[in-house]
PDB file of C-alpha atoms in Angstrom:
ATOM      1  CA  UNK A 120     -12.868  25.980   0.730  1.00  0.00           C
ATOM      2  CA  UNK A 121     -11.150  22.656   1.437  1.00  0.00           C
ATOM      3  CA  UNK A 122     -12.921  20.559   4.061  1.00  0.00           C
ATOM      4  CA  UNK A 123     -10.951  19.918   7.236  1.00  0.00           C
ATOM      5  CA  UNK A 124      -9.773  16.356   7.751  1.00  0.00           C
ATOM      6  CA  UNK A 125     -11.185  14.551  10.780  1.00  0.00           C
ATOM      7  CA  UNK A 126      -8.617  12.749  12.917  1.00  0.00           C
ATOM      8  CA  UNK A 127      -8.281  10.822  16.152  1.00  0.00           C
ATOM      9  CA  UNK A 128      -5.061  11.083  18.155  1.00  0.00           C
ATOM     10  CA  UNK A 129      -4.659   8.854  21.201  1.00  0.00           C
ATOM     11  CA  UNK A 130      -8.405   8.449  21.592  1.00  0.00           C
ATOM     12  CA  UNK A 131      -9.293  12.127  21.192  1.00  0.00           C
ATOM     13  CA  UNK A 132     -11.191  13.245  18.120  1.00  0.00           C
ATOM     14  CA  UNK A 133      -9.952  16.470  16.528  1.00  0.00           C
ATOM     15  CA  UNK A 134      -9.030  17.870  13.147  1.00  0.00           C
ATOM     16  CA  UNK A 135      -5.761  16.800  11.578  1.00  0.00           C
ATOM     17  CA  UNK A 136      -4.320  20.326  11.668  1.00  0.00           C
ATOM     18  CA  UNK A 137      -4.871  20.366  15.449  1.00  0.00           C
ATOM     19  CA  UNK A 138      -2.735  17.283  16.150  1.00  0.00           C
ATOM     20  CA  UNK A 139       0.570  18.000  17.913  1.00  0.00           C
ATOM     21  CA  UNK A 140       3.317  15.403  18.229  1.00  0.00           C
ATOM     22  CA  UNK A 141       6.218  15.515  20.690  1.00  0.00           C
ATOM     23  CA  UNK A 142       9.749  15.791  19.232  1.00  0.00           C
ATOM     24  CA  UNK A 143      10.571  12.809  21.459  1.00  0.00           C
ATOM     25  CA  UNK A 144       8.023  10.601  19.697  1.00  0.00           C
ATOM     26  CA  UNK A 145       9.887   7.477  18.543  1.00  0.00           C
ATOM     27  CA  UNK A 146       8.222   7.597  15.146  1.00  0.00           C
ATOM     28  CA  UNK A 147       9.517  11.130  14.591  1.00  0.00           C
ATOM     29  CA  UNK A 148      13.056  10.368  15.827  1.00  0.00           C
ATOM     30  CA  UNK A 149      13.656   6.841  14.531  1.00  0.00           C
ATOM     31  CA  UNK A 150      10.791   5.882  12.231  1.00  0.00           C
ATOM     32  CA  UNK A 151       9.917   3.472  15.059  1.00  0.00           C
ATOM     33  CA  UNK A 152       6.339   3.055  13.889  1.00  0.00           C
ATOM     34  CA  UNK A 153       4.030   1.153  11.586  1.00  0.00           C
ATOM     35  CA  UNK A 154       1.255   2.452   9.373  1.00  0.00           C
ATOM     36  CA  UNK A 155      -1.547   1.294   7.120  1.00  0.00           C
ATOM     37  CA  UNK A 156      -3.929   2.762   4.580  1.00  0.00           C
ATOM     38  CA  UNK A 157      -7.462   1.426   4.220  1.00  0.00           C
ATOM     39  CA  UNK A 158      -9.825   2.347   1.405  1.00  0.00           C
ATOM     40  CA  UNK A 159     -13.372   3.398   2.303  1.00  0.00           C
ATOM     41  CA  UNK A 160     -16.286   2.800  -0.085  1.00  0.00           C
ATOM     42  CA  UNK A 161     -19.704   4.136   0.914  1.00  0.00           C
ATOM     43  CA  UNK A 162     -18.570   4.536   4.538  1.00  0.00           C
ATOM     44  CA  UNK A 163     -17.334   0.942   4.705  1.00  0.00           C
ATOM     45  CA  UNK A 164     -13.616   0.152   5.220  1.00  0.00           C
ATOM     46  CA  UNK A 165     -12.656  -2.298   2.471  1.00  0.00           C
ATOM     47  CA  UNK A 166     -10.944  -5.559   3.523  1.00  0.00           C
ATOM     48  CA  UNK A 167     -10.856  -4.197   7.065  1.00  0.00           C
ATOM     49  CA  UNK A 168     -10.099  -7.469   8.862  1.00  0.00           C
ATOM     50  CA  UNK A 169      -7.211  -8.231   6.508  1.00  0.00           C
ATOM     51  CA  UNK A 170      -5.663  -4.804   7.128  1.00  0.00           C
ATOM     52  CA  UNK A 171      -6.039  -5.178  10.896  1.00  0.00           C
ATOM     53  CA  UNK A 172      -4.468  -8.636  10.801  1.00  0.00           C
ATOM     54  CA  UNK A 173      -1.436  -7.316   8.906  1.00  0.00           C
ATOM     55  CA  UNK A 174      -1.153  -4.282  11.170  1.00  0.00           C
ATOM     56  CA  UNK A 175      -1.250  -6.510  14.257  1.00  0.00           C
ATOM     57  CA  UNK A 176       1.447  -8.761  12.779  1.00  0.00           C
ATOM     58  CA  UNK A 177       3.649  -5.740  12.047  1.00  0.00           C
ATOM     59  CA  UNK A 178       3.200  -4.409  15.600  1.00  0.00           C
ATOM     60  CA  UNK A 179       4.165  -7.816  16.994  1.00  0.00           C
ATOM     61  CA  UNK A 180       7.289  -7.915  14.805  1.00  0.00           C
ATOM     62  CA  UNK A 181       8.422  -4.593  16.256  1.00  0.00           C
ATOM     63  CA  UNK A 182       7.269  -5.468  19.790  1.00  0.00           C
ATOM     64  CA  UNK A 183       4.940  -2.463  19.955  1.00  0.00           C
ATOM     65  CA  UNK A 184       2.125  -3.158  22.408  1.00  0.00           C
ATOM     66  CA  UNK A 185      -1.114  -1.483  21.388  1.00  0.00           C
ATOM     67  CA  UNK A 186      -4.665  -1.879  22.654  1.00  0.00           C
ATOM     68  CA  UNK A 187      -6.170  -3.053  19.370  1.00  0.00           C
ATOM     69  CA  UNK A 188      -9.715  -3.219  20.723  1.00  0.00           C
ATOM     70  CA  UNK A 189      -9.662   0.477  21.662  1.00  0.00           C
ATOM     71  CA  UNK A 190      -7.882   1.332  18.423  1.00  0.00           C
ATOM     72  CA  UNK A 191     -10.537  -0.342  16.255  1.00  0.00           C
ATOM     73  CA  UNK A 192     -13.319   1.350  18.202  1.00  0.00           C
ATOM     74  CA  UNK A 193     -11.694   4.766  17.638  1.00  0.00           C
ATOM     75  CA  UNK A 194     -11.199   3.997  13.944  1.00  0.00           C
ATOM     76  CA  UNK A 195     -14.832   3.059  13.343  1.00  0.00           C
ATOM     77  CA  UNK A 196     -16.021   6.115  15.286  1.00  0.00           C
ATOM     78  CA  UNK A 197     -13.806   8.407  13.230  1.00  0.00           C
ATOM     79  CA  UNK A 198     -15.074   6.908   9.970  1.00  0.00           C
ATOM     80  CA  UNK A 199     -18.674   7.263  11.141  1.00  0.00           C
ATOM     81  CA  UNK A 200     -18.171  10.908  12.152  1.00  0.00           C
ATOM     82  CA  UNK A 201     -16.236  11.875   9.032  1.00  0.00           C
ATOM     83  CA  UNK A 202     -18.239  13.538   6.245  1.00  0.00           C
ATOM     84  CA  UNK A 203     -16.417  11.410   3.646  1.00  0.00           C
ATOM     85  CA  UNK A 204     -18.466   8.686   1.972  1.00  0.00           C
ATOM     86  CA  UNK A 205     -15.582   7.425  -0.184  1.00  0.00           C
ATOM     87  CA  UNK A 206     -11.966   7.968   0.696  1.00  0.00           C
ATOM     88  CA  UNK A 207      -9.138   6.496   2.707  1.00  0.00           C
ATOM     89  CA  UNK A 208      -8.136   5.922   6.319  1.00  0.00           C
ATOM     90  CA  UNK A 209      -4.532   6.568   7.318  1.00  0.00           C
ATOM     91  CA  UNK A 210      -3.324   4.845  10.488  1.00  0.00           C
ATOM     92  CA  UNK A 211       0.034   5.317  12.211  1.00  0.00           C
ATOM     93  CA  UNK A 212       1.091   3.721  15.498  1.00  0.00           C
ATOM     94  CA  UNK A 213       4.438   4.699  17.006  1.00  0.00           C
ATOM     95  CA  UNK A 214       6.173   3.070  19.954  1.00  0.00           C
ATOM     96  CA  UNK A 215       5.433   6.221  21.935  1.00  0.00           C
ATOM     97  CA  UNK A 216       7.163   9.201  23.512  1.00  0.00           C
ATOM     98  CA  UNK A 217      10.308   8.425  25.511  1.00  0.00           C
ATOM     99  CA  UNK A 218      13.863   9.675  26.158  1.00  0.00           C
ATOM    100  CA  UNK A 219      15.983   9.304  23.018  1.00  0.00           C
ATOM    101  CA  UNK A 220      17.831   5.986  23.132  1.00  0.00           C
ATOM    102  CA  UNK A 221      18.453   3.583  20.257  1.00  0.00           C
ATOM    103  CA  UNK A 222      17.250   0.480  22.079  1.00  0.00           C
ATOM    104  CA  UNK A 223      13.543  -0.031  22.715  1.00  0.00           C
ATOM    105  CA  UNK A 224      12.664   1.832  25.936  1.00  0.00           C
ATOM    106  CA  UNK A 225      10.690   0.373  28.825  1.00  0.00           C
ATOM    107  CA  UNK A 226       7.601  -1.503  27.636  1.00  0.00           C
ATOM    108  CA  UNK A 227       5.430   0.591  29.928  1.00  0.00           C
ATOM    109  CA  UNK A 228       5.451   3.546  27.513  1.00  0.00           C
ATOM    110  CA  UNK A 229       2.189   4.079  25.684  1.00  0.00           C
ATOM    111  CA  UNK A 230       2.046   3.967  21.870  1.00  0.00           C
ATOM    112  CA  UNK A 231       0.923   7.109  20.065  1.00  0.00           C
ATOM    113  CA  UNK A 232      -1.975   6.272  17.744  1.00  0.00           C
ATOM    114  CA  UNK A 233      -3.018   8.554  14.886  1.00  0.00           C
ATOM    115  CA  UNK A 234      -6.038   7.943  12.633  1.00  0.00           C
ATOM    116  CA  UNK A 235      -7.443  10.226   9.985  1.00  0.00           C
ATOM    117  CA  UNK A 236     -10.071   9.932   7.264  1.00  0.00           C
ATOM    118  CA  UNK A 237      -9.862  11.938   4.071  1.00  0.00           C
ATOM    119  CA  UNK A 238     -11.513  12.012   0.674  1.00  0.00           C
ATOM    120  CA  UNK A 239      -9.767  10.446  -2.304  1.00  0.00           C
ATOM    121  CA  UNK A 240      -9.766  12.210  -5.660  1.00  0.00           C
ATOM    122  CA  UNK A 241      -9.917   9.565  -8.403  1.00  0.00           C
ATOM    123  CA  UNK A 242      -9.869  12.054 -11.288  1.00  0.00           C
ATOM    124  CA  UNK A 243      -6.260  11.338 -12.277  1.00  0.00           C
ATOM    125  CA  UNK A 244      -6.644   7.619 -11.702  1.00  0.00           C
ATOM    126  CA  UNK A 245      -9.756   7.300 -13.842  1.00  0.00           C
ATOM    127  CA  UNK A 246      -7.852   8.268 -16.990  1.00  0.00           C
ATOM    128  CA  UNK A 247      -4.992   5.903 -16.152  1.00  0.00           C
ATOM    129  CA  UNK A 248      -7.376   3.084 -15.250  1.00  0.00           C
ATOM    130  CA  UNK A 249      -8.847   3.386 -18.766  1.00  0.00           C
ATOM    131  CA  UNK A 250      -5.696   4.010 -20.816  1.00  0.00           C
ATOM    132  CA  UNK A 251      -2.908   2.594 -18.693  1.00  0.00           C
ATOM    133  CA  UNK A 252       0.182   4.176 -17.177  1.00  0.00           C
ATOM    134  CA  UNK A 253       3.928   4.173 -17.704  1.00  0.00           C
ATOM    135  CA  UNK A 254       6.405   3.033 -15.056  1.00  0.00           C
ATOM    136  CA  UNK A 255      10.167   2.936 -14.654  1.00  0.00           C
ATOM    137  CA  UNK A 256      12.461   0.357 -13.081  1.00  0.00           C
ATOM    138  CA  UNK A 257      14.661   1.404 -10.188  1.00  0.00           C
ATOM    139  CA  UNK A 258      17.520  -0.339  -8.316  1.00  0.00           C
ATOM    140  CA  UNK A 259      16.444  -1.832  -4.991  1.00  0.00           C
ATOM    141  CA  UNK A 260      17.686   0.585  -2.338  1.00  0.00           C
ATOM    142  CA  UNK A 261      15.600  -0.151   0.742  1.00  0.00           C
ATOM    143  CA  UNK A 262      16.310  -1.926   4.017  1.00  0.00           C
ATOM    144  CA  UNK A 263      16.070  -5.706   4.195  1.00  0.00           C
ATOM    145  CA  UNK A 264      12.604  -5.905   5.806  1.00  0.00           C
ATOM    146  CA  UNK A 265      10.189  -4.335   3.306  1.00  0.00           C
ATOM    147  CA  UNK A 266       7.568  -6.899   4.336  1.00  0.00           C
ATOM    148  CA  UNK A 267       7.066  -4.875   7.547  1.00  0.00           C
ATOM    149  CA  UNK A 268       4.916  -1.833   6.815  1.00  0.00           C
ATOM    150  CA  UNK A 269       6.958   0.714   8.757  1.00  0.00           C
ATOM    151  CA  UNK A 270       7.122   4.460   8.178  1.00  0.00           C
ATOM    152  CA  UNK A 271      10.747   4.103   6.976  1.00  0.00           C
ATOM    153  CA  UNK A 272       9.915   4.959   3.373  1.00  0.00           C
ATOM    154  CA  UNK A 273      12.781   7.167   2.190  1.00  0.00           C
ATOM    155  CA  UNK A 274      13.913   4.566  -0.371  1.00  0.00           C
ATOM    156  CA  UNK A 275      10.349   4.351  -1.680  1.00  0.00           C
ATOM    157  CA  UNK A 276      10.079   8.144  -1.830  1.00  0.00           C
ATOM    158  CA  UNK A 277      13.341   8.458  -3.776  1.00  0.00           C
ATOM    159  CA  UNK A 278      12.126   5.866  -6.282  1.00  0.00           C
ATOM    160  CA  UNK A 279       8.716   7.545  -6.667  1.00  0.00           C
ATOM    161  CA  UNK A 280      10.392  10.930  -7.160  1.00  0.00           C
ATOM    162  CA  UNK A 281      12.528   9.474  -9.947  1.00  0.00           C
ATOM    163  CA  UNK A 282       9.361   8.193 -11.618  1.00  0.00           C
ATOM    164  CA  UNK A 283       7.657  11.587 -11.328  1.00  0.00           C
ATOM    165  CA  UNK A 284      10.682  13.385 -12.773  1.00  0.00           C
ATOM    166  CA  UNK A 285      10.591  11.017 -15.755  1.00  0.00           C
ATOM    167  CA  UNK A 286       6.873  11.562 -16.290  1.00  0.00           C
ATOM    168  CA  UNK A 287       5.847   8.109 -15.056  1.00  0.00           C
ATOM    169  CA  UNK A 288       3.279   6.970 -12.528  1.00  0.00           C
ATOM    170  CA  UNK A 289       5.328   4.466 -10.558  1.00  0.00           C
ATOM    171  CA  UNK A 290       8.803   2.987  -9.971  1.00  0.00           C
ATOM    172  CA  UNK A 291       9.367  -0.763  -9.808  1.00  0.00           C
ATOM    173  CA  UNK A 292      12.248  -2.111  -7.741  1.00  0.00           C
ATOM    174  CA  UNK A 293      14.768  -4.458  -9.366  1.00  0.00           C
ATOM    175  CA  UNK A 294      17.044  -6.308  -6.935  1.00  0.00           C
ATOM    176  CA  UNK A 295      20.724  -7.196  -7.302  1.00  0.00           C
ATOM    177  CA  UNK A 296      19.826 -10.474  -9.038  1.00  0.00           C
ATOM    178  CA  UNK A 297      17.895  -8.514 -11.688  1.00  0.00           C
ATOM    179  CA  UNK A 298      14.532  -9.756 -10.413  1.00  0.00           C
ATOM    180  CA  UNK A 299      11.405  -7.621 -10.410  1.00  0.00           C
ATOM    181  CA  UNK A 300      10.148  -7.154  -6.845  1.00  0.00           C
ATOM    182  CA  UNK A 301       7.398  -4.599  -6.117  1.00  0.00           C
ATOM    183  CA  UNK A 302       6.805  -0.921  -6.805  1.00  0.00           C
ATOM    184  CA  UNK A 303       7.339   2.038  -4.493  1.00  0.00           C
ATOM    185  CA  UNK A 304       3.731   1.965  -3.278  1.00  0.00           C
ATOM    186  CA  UNK A 305       2.101  -0.955  -5.086  1.00  0.00           C
ATOM    187  CA  UNK A 306       2.476  -4.619  -6.006  1.00  0.00           C
ATOM    188  CA  UNK A 307       3.323  -5.801  -9.516  1.00  0.00           C
ATOM    189  CA  UNK A 308       1.592  -8.426 -11.685  1.00  0.00           C
ATOM    190  CA  UNK A 309       2.343  -9.712 -15.152  1.00  0.00           C
ATOM    191  CA  UNK A 310       0.373 -11.899 -17.551  1.00  0.00           C
ATOM    192  CA  UNK A 311       2.089 -14.287 -19.934  1.00  0.00           C
ATOM    193  CA  UNK A 312       0.226 -16.840 -22.040  1.00  0.00           C
ATOM    194  CA  UNK A 313      -2.890 -16.325 -19.940  1.00  0.00           C
ATOM    195  CA  UNK A 314      -1.116 -17.025 -16.620  1.00  0.00           C
ATOM    196  CA  UNK A 315      -1.077 -14.441 -13.828  1.00  0.00           C
ATOM    197  CA  UNK A 316       2.451 -13.964 -12.453  1.00  0.00           C
ATOM    198  CA  UNK A 317       3.825 -12.068  -9.458  1.00  0.00           C
ATOM    199  CA  UNK A 318       6.862 -12.247  -7.206  1.00  0.00           C
ATOM    200  CA  UNK A 319       6.466 -14.217  -3.955  1.00  0.00           C
ATOM    201  CA  UNK A 320       6.549 -12.264  -0.695  1.00  0.00           C
ATOM    202  CA  UNK A 321       9.139 -14.285   1.289  1.00  0.00           C
ATOM    203  CA  UNK A 322      10.006 -11.225   3.415  1.00  0.00           C
ATOM    204  CA  UNK A 323      11.233  -9.434   0.283  1.00  0.00           C
ATOM    205  CA  UNK A 324       8.079  -7.541  -0.634  1.00  0.00           C
ATOM    206  CA  UNK A 325       5.071  -6.229   1.239  1.00  0.00           C
ATOM    207  CA  UNK A 326       2.195  -8.746   1.390  1.00  0.00           C
ATOM    208  CA  UNK A 327      -0.296  -6.323  -0.117  1.00  0.00           C
ATOM    209  CA  UNK A 328      -3.930  -6.674   0.935  1.00  0.00           C
ATOM    210  CA  UNK A 329      -5.163  -5.783  -2.569  1.00  0.00           C
ATOM    211  CA  UNK A 330      -2.549  -8.176  -3.980  1.00  0.00           C
ATOM    212  CA  UNK A 331      -4.095 -11.024  -2.007  1.00  0.00           C
ATOM    213  CA  UNK A 332      -7.601  -9.959  -3.038  1.00  0.00           C
ATOM    214  CA  UNK A 333      -6.521 -10.206  -6.700  1.00  0.00           C
ATOM    215  CA  UNK A 334      -5.658 -13.877  -6.149  1.00  0.00           C
ATOM    216  CA  UNK A 335      -9.252 -14.441  -5.087  1.00  0.00           C
ATOM    217  CA  UNK A 336     -10.559 -12.664  -8.184  1.00  0.00           C
ATOM    218  CA  UNK A 337      -8.243 -14.718 -10.408  1.00  0.00           C
ATOM    219  CA  UNK A 338      -9.564 -17.927  -8.873  1.00  0.00           C
ATOM    220  CA  UNK A 339     -13.130 -16.724  -9.426  1.00  0.00           C
ATOM    221  CA  UNK A 340     -12.271 -16.053 -13.070  1.00  0.00           C
ATOM    222  CA  UNK A 341     -10.564 -19.422 -13.520  1.00  0.00           C
ATOM    223  CA  UNK A 342      -7.126 -17.865 -14.089  1.00  0.00           C
ATOM    224  CA  UNK A 343      -3.989 -19.832 -13.304  1.00  0.00           C
ATOM    225  CA  UNK A 344      -1.659 -17.942 -10.958  1.00  0.00           C
ATOM    226  CA  UNK A 345       2.031 -18.448 -10.211  1.00  0.00           C
ATOM    227  CA  UNK A 346       4.244 -16.790  -7.625  1.00  0.00           C
ATOM    228  CA  UNK A 347       7.842 -16.837  -8.757  1.00  0.00           C
ATOM    229  CA  UNK A 348      10.654 -14.420  -9.516  1.00  0.00           C
ATOM    230  CA  UNK A 349      11.130 -13.120 -13.061  1.00  0.00           C
ATOM    231  CA  UNK A 350      13.908 -10.996 -14.486  1.00  0.00           C
ATOM    232  CA  UNK A 351      13.700  -7.474 -15.789  1.00  0.00           C
ATOM    233  CA  UNK A 352      14.223  -8.700 -19.355  1.00  0.00           C
ATOM    234  CA  UNK A 353      11.394 -11.222 -18.979  1.00  0.00           C
ATOM    235  CA  UNK A 354       9.201  -8.484 -17.556  1.00  0.00           C
ATOM    236  CA  UNK A 355       9.572  -6.401 -20.710  1.00  0.00           C
ATOM    237  CA  UNK A 356       8.167  -9.269 -22.809  1.00  0.00           C
ATOM    238  CA  UNK A 357       4.990  -9.906 -20.801  1.00  0.00           C
ATOM    239  CA  UNK A 358       1.684  -9.760 -22.669  1.00  0.00           C
ATOM    240  CA  UNK A 359       0.154  -7.560 -19.969  1.00  0.00           C
ATOM    241  CA  UNK A 360       1.293  -5.805 -16.797  1.00  0.00           C
ATOM    242  CA  UNK A 361      -0.662  -4.131 -14.019  1.00  0.00           C
ATOM    243  CA  UNK A 362      -0.018  -2.844 -10.519  1.00  0.00           C
ATOM    244  CA  UNK A 363      -2.269  -2.978  -7.465  1.00  0.00           C
ATOM    245  CA  UNK A 364      -2.666  -1.157  -4.173  1.00  0.00           C
ATOM    246  CA  UNK A 365      -5.181   0.285  -1.739  1.00  0.00           C
ATOM    247  CA  UNK A 366      -5.512   3.548  -3.664  1.00  0.00           C
ATOM    248  CA  UNK A 367      -4.000   2.341  -6.959  1.00  0.00           C
ATOM    249  CA  UNK A 368      -6.643  -0.426  -7.071  1.00  0.00           C
ATOM    250  CA  UNK A 369      -6.009  -2.183 -10.441  1.00  0.00           C
ATOM    251  CA  UNK A 370      -3.848  -0.014 -12.708  1.00  0.00           C
ATOM    252  CA  UNK A 371      -2.870  -1.233 -16.207  1.00  0.00           C
ATOM    253  CA  UNK A 372       0.748  -0.624 -17.228  1.00  0.00           C
ATOM    254  CA  UNK A 373       1.357  -0.049 -20.930  1.00  0.00           C
ATOM    255  CA  UNK A 374       4.999   1.074 -20.855  1.00  0.00           C
ATOM    256  CA  UNK A 375       7.996   0.063 -18.733  1.00  0.00           C
ATOM    257  CA  UNK A 376      11.038   2.300 -19.164  1.00  0.00           C
ATOM    258  CA  UNK A 377      11.183   2.726 -22.948  1.00  0.00           C
ATOM    259  CA  UNK A 378       9.540  -0.643 -23.698  1.00  0.00           C
ATOM    260  CA  UNK A 379       5.902  -0.938 -24.816  1.00  0.00           C
ATOM    261  CA  UNK A 380       3.995  -3.736 -23.077  1.00  0.00           C
ATOM    262  CA  UNK A 381       1.869  -5.891 -25.366  1.00  0.00           C
ATOM    263  CA  UNK A 382      -0.144  -3.751 -27.757  1.00  0.00           C
ATOM    264  CA  UNK A 383       0.513  -0.569 -25.798  1.00  0.00           C
ATOM    265  CA  UNK A 384      -3.042  -0.597 -24.424  1.00  0.00           C
ATOM    266  CA  UNK A 385      -4.566  -2.250 -21.337  1.00  0.00           C
ATOM    267  CA  UNK A 386      -4.861  -5.977 -22.000  1.00  0.00           C
ATOM    268  CA  UNK A 387      -8.059  -7.991 -22.037  1.00  0.00           C
ATOM    269  CA  UNK A 388      -7.302 -10.028 -18.905  1.00  0.00           C
ATOM    270  CA  UNK A 389      -6.245  -6.916 -16.983  1.00  0.00           C
ATOM    271  CA  UNK A 390      -9.489  -5.206 -17.961  1.00  0.00           C
ATOM    272  CA  UNK A 391     -11.514  -8.227 -16.832  1.00  0.00           C
ATOM    273  CA  UNK A 392      -9.761  -8.258 -13.451  1.00  0.00           C
ATOM    274  CA  UNK A 393     -10.200  -4.502 -13.129  1.00  0.00           C
ATOM    275  CA  UNK A 394     -13.885  -4.678 -14.047  1.00  0.00           C
ATOM    276  CA  UNK A 395     -14.554  -7.406 -11.472  1.00  0.00           C
ATOM    277  CA  UNK A 396     -12.604  -5.455  -8.825  1.00  0.00           C
ATOM    278  CA  UNK A 397     -14.661  -2.327  -9.477  1.00  0.00           C
ATOM    279  CA  UNK A 398     -17.892  -4.319  -9.379  1.00  0.00           C
ATOM    280  CA  UNK A 399     -17.063  -5.693  -5.942  1.00  0.00           C
ATOM    281  CA  UNK A 400     -15.831  -2.428  -4.443  1.00  0.00           C
ATOM    282  CA  UNK A 401     -18.492  -0.128  -5.899  1.00  0.00           C
ATOM    283  CA  UNK A 402     -21.358  -2.519  -5.221  1.00  0.00           C
TER     284      UNK A 402
END
């Protein structure tokens, strides 16, 4: 029997299948909401402060006023009461429930806050972490503010579905200038001549929390890092490629479209980064 998922909705603890949301919720009607996903290792939210800082920034960008002190208290209580030792926290904060109008309604409306904690099955990932995955490239089709972590993810879902239908793990967005950006639910890194490369954020990609953590690992390892745009053709010629994310962690990429990356196996530098990441998160 599958364990029920513990949730907290607007300060009330309940199971996820008991949560009811009004059809006039702004997140439901307009995608007027932000979200975040936080990994939990041994009951401890990983990089918690960094996630909260980004979430707060996103709320400010959308002018959603949320009591962050109460929110964090509810989150920690839900994690503590959940039976899951290792898993993930999903957080979604909508502007609230209000009459349907396109402009932001009166600021006195109260945000709707949903938190849930669930287990995370790493079985599939473990094989890909060891042997690498294949990805596809996909034309950039999202709105112009992907740096804000909103629930408007239809473009990401369409890209991920294309990857699944082609038997790949992930889809990487390529913009109109033929530059590699980010993937549908992860950030993208390449290694060329021992240098770690990734596209800059600059309001064009999501400033991933794991992405930033990788910079710290690279510095610890003495790796040179560069943030600059590179083309799709350049991407195919990289010595190594990997993607990162809260649940993806550090995933080697051995094939992009029909092109083999490097030797076709996870590269040495990628494996070193991955090993150090696992050491720090499983410690």
